[in-house]
Amino acid sequence: MKVYNLGVEATLDIMGGKWKPLIICFLAQGTKRTGELQRCIPKISQKVLIQQLRVLEQDGIINRTVFNELPPKVEYSITTYGLTLNKVIDTMCQWGKENIALRNNQGEPVTLIEKSYNL
């Protein structure tokens, strides 16, 4: 039995870490294959990406669809339950943009590169 002191702990248990929010964000834009996700998040290793995808699948945040063909084709998509995290992620994105603007105003050279990642 898991016990949490605050609701934020339960949220972080599901989507905490460096990579899960990014994976969720990209899959909220549409279904992707492993290679497409890796191109969206170039600093993540394939091993870590696969591990994070497995955990998100176990938690019911994403779906994994395996096609019976050679070579094997696997696609990942966000579940309806996973889409409920969008409010949290949108809030994090907005806060991050405001933080970058504040840091720039304080003389720190910080850049935000926002691209369209619809692959």
Coordinates of N, CA and C in Angstrom, one line a residue:
M1 N 0.8 -1.2 0.0 CA 0.0 0.0 0.0 C 0.9 1.2 0.0
K2 N 0.7 2.1 -1.0 CA 1.4 3.3 -1.0 C 0.7 4.4 -0.2
V3 N 1.5 5.2 0.5 CA 0.9 6.3 1.3 C 1.6 7.6 0.8
Y4 N 0.8 8.6 0.5 CA 1.3 9.9 0.1 C 1.0 11.0 1.1
N5 N 1.9 11.9 1.4 CA 1.6 13.0 2.3 C 0.9 14.1 1.6
L6 N 1.1 14.3 0.3 CA 0.5 15.3 -0.5 C 0.1 14.8 -1.9
G7 N -0.9 15.3 -2.5 CA -1.3 14.9 -3.8 C -0.2 15.0 -4.9
V8 N 0.6 16.0 -4.7 CA 1.7 16.2 -5.6 C 2.7 15.0 -5.7
E9 N 2.8 14.3 -4.6 CA 3.6 13.1 -4.5 C 3.0 12.0 -5.5
A10 N 1.7 11.9 -5.5 CA 1.1 10.9 -6.4 C 1.3 11.3 -7.8
T11 N 1.2 12.6 -8.1 CA 1.4 13.1 -9.5 C 2.9 12.8 -9.9
L12 N 3.8 13.1 -9.0 CA 5.2 12.9 -9.4 C 5.6 11.4 -9.5
D13 N 4.9 10.6 -8.7 CA 5.1 9.2 -8.8 C 4.8 8.7 -10.2
I14 N 3.8 9.3 -10.9 CA 3.4 8.9 -12.2 C 4.2 9.6 -13.3
M15 N 4.4 10.9 -13.2 CA 5.0 11.6 -14.3 C 6.3 12.3 -13.9
G16 N 6.8 12.0 -12.7 CA 8.1 12.6 -12.3 C 9.3 12.1 -13.1
G17 N 10.3 12.9 -13.0 CA 11.6 12.5 -13.7 C 11.8 13.5 -14.8
K18 N 12.9 13.3 -15.5 CA 13.4 14.2 -16.5 C 12.6 13.9 -17.8
W19 N 12.3 12.7 -18.1 CA 11.8 12.4 -19.5 C 10.3 12.1 -19.6
K20 N 9.7 11.7 -18.6 CA 8.2 11.3 -18.7 C 7.4 12.5 -19.2
P21 N 7.5 13.7 -18.6 CA 6.7 14.8 -19.1 C 6.9 15.1 -20.6
L22 N 8.1 14.9 -21.0 CA 8.4 15.2 -22.4 C 7.7 14.1 -23.3
I23 N 7.8 12.9 -22.9 CA 7.2 11.8 -23.6 C 5.7 12.0 -23.7
I24 N 5.1 12.3 -22.6 CA 3.7 12.6 -22.5 C 3.3 13.7 -23.4
C25 N 4.0 14.8 -23.4 CA 3.8 16.0 -24.2 C 3.8 15.6 -25.7
F26 N 4.8 14.9 -26.1 CA 4.9 14.5 -27.5 C 3.8 13.5 -28.0
L27 N 3.5 12.6 -27.1 CA 2.4 11.7 -27.5 C 1.0 12.3 -27.4
A28 N 0.9 13.4 -26.7 CA -0.4 14.1 -26.7 C -0.6 14.8 -28.0
Q29 N 0.5 15.0 -28.8 CA 0.4 15.5 -30.1 C 0.0 14.5 -31.2
G30 N 0.1 13.2 -30.8 CA -0.2 12.2 -31.8 C 0.6 10.9 -31.6
T31 N 0.2 9.8 -32.2 CA 0.9 8.5 -32.1 C 2.3 8.6 -32.7
K32 N 3.2 8.0 -32.0 CA 4.6 8.0 -32.5 C 5.2 6.6 -32.3
R33 N 6.2 6.4 -33.2 CA 7.0 5.2 -33.1 C 8.2 5.5 -32.2
T34 N 8.9 4.5 -31.8 CA 10.1 4.7 -30.9 C 11.1 5.7 -31.5
G35 N 11.4 5.5 -32.7 CA 12.4 6.3 -33.4 C 12.0 7.8 -33.5
E36 N 10.7 8.0 -33.7 CA 10.2 9.4 -33.8 C 10.3 10.0 -32.4
L37 N 10.0 9.3 -31.4 CA 10.1 9.9 -30.0 C 11.6 10.2 -29.7
Q38 N 12.5 9.3 -30.2 CA 13.9 9.6 -29.9 C 14.4 10.8 -30.7
R39 N 13.9 11.1 -31.9 CA 14.2 12.3 -32.6 C 13.7 13.5 -31.9
C40 N 12.5 13.4 -31.3 CA 11.9 14.5 -30.5 C 12.7 14.8 -29.3
I41 N 13.3 13.8 -28.7 CA 14.0 14.0 -27.4 C 15.5 13.4 -27.7
P42 N 16.3 14.2 -28.4 CA 17.6 13.6 -28.8 C 18.5 13.3 -27.7
K43 N 18.4 13.8 -26.5 CA 19.3 13.6 -25.4 C 19.0 12.3 -24.6
I44 N 17.9 11.7 -24.9 CA 17.5 10.4 -24.2 C 18.1 9.2 -24.9
S45 N 18.6 8.3 -24.1 CA 19.1 7.1 -24.7 C 18.0 6.2 -25.1
Q46 N 18.2 5.3 -26.0 CA 17.1 4.3 -26.4 C 16.7 3.5 -25.2
K47 N 17.7 3.0 -24.4 CA 17.4 2.2 -23.3 C 16.5 2.9 -22.3
V48 N 16.8 4.2 -22.0 CA 16.0 4.9 -21.0 C 14.6 5.2 -21.6
L49 N 14.6 5.5 -22.9 CA 13.3 5.8 -23.5 C 12.4 4.6 -23.4
I50 N 12.9 3.4 -23.7 CA 12.1 2.2 -23.6 C 11.7 1.9 -22.2
Q51 N 12.6 2.1 -21.2 CA 12.2 2.0 -19.8 C 11.1 2.9 -19.4
Q52 N 11.2 4.2 -19.8 CA 10.1 5.1 -19.4 C 8.8 4.8 -20.1
L53 N 8.9 4.4 -21.4 CA 7.7 4.0 -22.1 C 7.0 2.8 -21.4
R54 N 7.7 1.9 -20.9 CA 7.2 0.7 -20.2 C 6.5 1.1 -19.0
V55 N 7.1 2.0 -18.2 CA 6.5 2.5 -16.9 C 5.2 3.2 -17.2
L56 N 5.3 4.1 -18.2 CA 4.1 4.9 -18.5 C 2.9 4.0 -19.0
E57 N 3.3 2.9 -19.7 CA 2.3 1.9 -20.2 C 1.7 1.2 -19.0
Q58 N 2.5 0.8 -18.0 CA 2.1 0.1 -16.8 C 1.1 1.0 -16.0
D59 N 1.4 2.3 -16.0 CA 0.6 3.2 -15.2 C -0.7 3.6 -16.0
G60 N -0.9 3.1 -17.2 CA -2.1 3.4 -17.9 C -2.1 4.8 -18.6
I61 N -0.9 5.4 -18.7 CA -0.8 6.7 -19.3 C -0.7 6.6 -20.8
I62 N 0.0 5.6 -21.3 CA 0.1 5.4 -22.8 C -0.3 4.0 -23.2
N63 N -0.6 3.8 -24.5 CA -0.9 2.5 -25.1 C 0.3 2.2 -25.9
R64 N 0.6 0.9 -26.0 CA 1.6 0.3 -26.9 C 0.9 -0.6 -27.8
T65 N 1.1 -0.4 -29.1 CA 0.5 -1.2 -30.1 C 1.6 -1.9 -30.9
V66 N 1.5 -3.2 -30.9 CA 2.5 -4.0 -31.7 C 1.8 -4.5 -32.9
F67 N 2.4 -4.3 -34.1 CA 1.9 -4.8 -35.4 C 2.6 -6.1 -35.7
N68 N 1.9 -7.0 -36.2 CA 2.4 -8.3 -36.5 C 3.0 -8.3 -37.9
E69 N 4.2 -7.7 -38.0 CA 4.9 -7.7 -39.3 C 6.4 -7.7 -39.1
L70 N 7.2 -7.9 -40.1 CA 8.6 -7.9 -40.1 C 9.2 -6.8 -40.9
P71 N 10.1 -6.0 -40.4 CA 10.5 -5.9 -39.0 C 9.3 -5.5 -38.1
P72 N 9.4 -5.8 -36.8 CA 8.3 -5.4 -35.9 C 8.1 -3.9 -35.9
K73 N 6.8 -3.6 -35.9 CA 6.4 -2.2 -35.8 C 5.7 -2.0 -34.5
V74 N 6.1 -1.0 -33.7 CA 5.5 -0.6 -32.4 C 5.1 0.8 -32.5
E75 N 3.9 1.2 -32.1 CA 3.5 2.6 -31.9 C 3.0 2.8 -30.5
Y76 N 3.2 4.1 -30.1 CA 2.8 4.5 -28.8 C 1.8 5.6 -29.0
S77 N 0.8 5.6 -28.1 CA -0.2 6.7 -28.1 C -0.6 7.0 -26.7
I78 N -1.2 8.1 -26.5 CA -1.6 8.5 -25.1 C -3.0 8.0 -24.9
T79 N -3.3 7.6 -23.7 CA -4.6 7.1 -23.4 C -5.5 8.3 -23.0
T80 N -6.8 8.1 -22.9 CA -7.7 9.1 -22.4 C -7.3 9.6 -21.0
Y81 N -6.9 8.6 -20.2 CA -6.4 8.9 -18.8 C -5.1 9.7 -18.9
G82 N -4.2 9.4 -19.8 CA -3.0 10.1 -19.9 C -3.2 11.6 -20.3
L83 N -4.3 11.8 -21.1 CA -4.6 13.2 -21.6 C -5.0 14.1 -20.4
T84 N -5.5 13.4 -19.3 CA -5.8 14.2 -18.1 C -4.6 15.0 -17.5
L85 N -3.4 14.5 -17.9 CA -2.2 15.2 -17.4 C -1.9 16.5 -18.2
N86 N -2.6 16.7 -19.2 CA -2.3 17.9 -20.1 C -2.4 19.2 -19.3
K87 N -3.4 19.3 -18.4 CA -3.4 20.6 -17.6 C -2.2 20.8 -16.8
V88 N -1.7 19.7 -16.2 CA -0.4 19.8 -15.4 C 0.7 20.2 -16.3
I89 N 0.8 19.5 -17.4 CA 2.0 19.8 -18.3 C 1.9 21.2 -18.9
D90 N 0.6 21.6 -19.3 CA 0.5 23.0 -19.8 C 0.9 24.0 -18.7
T91 N 0.5 23.8 -17.5 CA 0.9 24.7 -16.4 C 2.5 24.7 -16.3
M92 N 3.1 23.5 -16.4 CA 4.6 23.5 -16.3 C 5.2 24.2 -17.4
C93 N 4.6 24.1 -18.6 CA 5.2 24.8 -19.8 C 5.1 26.3 -19.6
Q94 N 3.9 26.8 -19.2 CA 3.7 28.2 -19.0 C 4.7 28.7 -17.9
W95 N 4.8 28.0 -16.8 CA 5.7 28.4 -15.8 C 7.2 28.5 -16.3
G96 N 7.5 27.5 -17.1 CA 8.9 27.5 -17.6 C 9.2 28.7 -18.5
K97 N 8.2 29.0 -19.4 CA 8.3 30.2 -20.2 C 8.5 31.5 -19.4
E98 N 7.7 31.6 -18.4 CA 7.8 32.8 -17.5 C 9.1 32.8 -16.8
N99 N 9.6 31.7 -16.4 CA 10.9 31.6 -15.7 C 12.0 32.0 -16.6
I100 N 12.0 31.5 -17.8 CA 13.0 31.9 -18.8 C 13.0 33.4 -19.1
A101 N 11.8 34.0 -19.2 CA 11.7 35.4 -19.4 C 12.3 36.2 -18.2
L102 N 12.0 35.7 -17.0 CA 12.6 36.3 -15.8 C 14.1 36.2 -15.8
R103 N 14.6 35.1 -16.1 CA 16.1 34.9 -16.0 C 16.7 35.7 -17.1
N104 N 16.1 35.8 -18.3 CA 16.7 36.7 -19.3 C 16.7 38.1 -18.9
N105 N 15.6 38.6 -18.2 CA 15.5 39.9 -17.7 C 16.6 40.2 -16.6
Q106 N 17.0 39.2 -16.0 CA 18.1 39.3 -14.9 C 19.5 39.1 -15.5
G107 N 19.6 39.0 -16.9 CA 20.8 39.0 -17.6 C 21.4 37.6 -17.8
E108 N 20.6 36.6 -17.5 CA 21.1 35.2 -17.7 C 20.7 34.8 -19.2
P109 N 21.7 34.4 -20.0 CA 21.4 34.0 -21.3 C 20.7 32.6 -21.4
V110 N 19.4 32.6 -21.5 CA 18.7 31.3 -21.5 C 17.8 31.4 -22.8
T111 N 17.8 30.3 -23.5 CA 17.0 30.3 -24.8 C 16.0 29.2 -24.8
L112 N 14.8 29.4 -25.2 CA 13.8 28.4 -25.4 C 13.6 28.2 -26.9
I113 N 13.8 27.0 -27.3 CA 13.6 26.6 -28.7 C 12.3 25.8 -28.8
E114 N 11.2 26.4 -29.4 CA 10.0 25.7 -29.5 C 9.8 25.5 -31.0
K115 N 9.7 24.2 -31.3 CA 9.5 23.8 -32.7 C 8.2 22.9 -32.7
S116 N 7.7 22.7 -33.9 CA 6.6 21.8 -34.1 C 7.2 20.4 -34.2
Y117 N 6.7 19.5 -33.4 CA 7.3 18.2 -33.4 C 6.3 17.2 -34.0
N118 N 5.4 17.6 -34.9 CA 4.5 16.7 -35.5 C 5.3 16.0 -36.6
L119 N 5.6 14.7 -36.3 CA 6.4 13.9 -37.2 C 5.5 13.0 -38.1

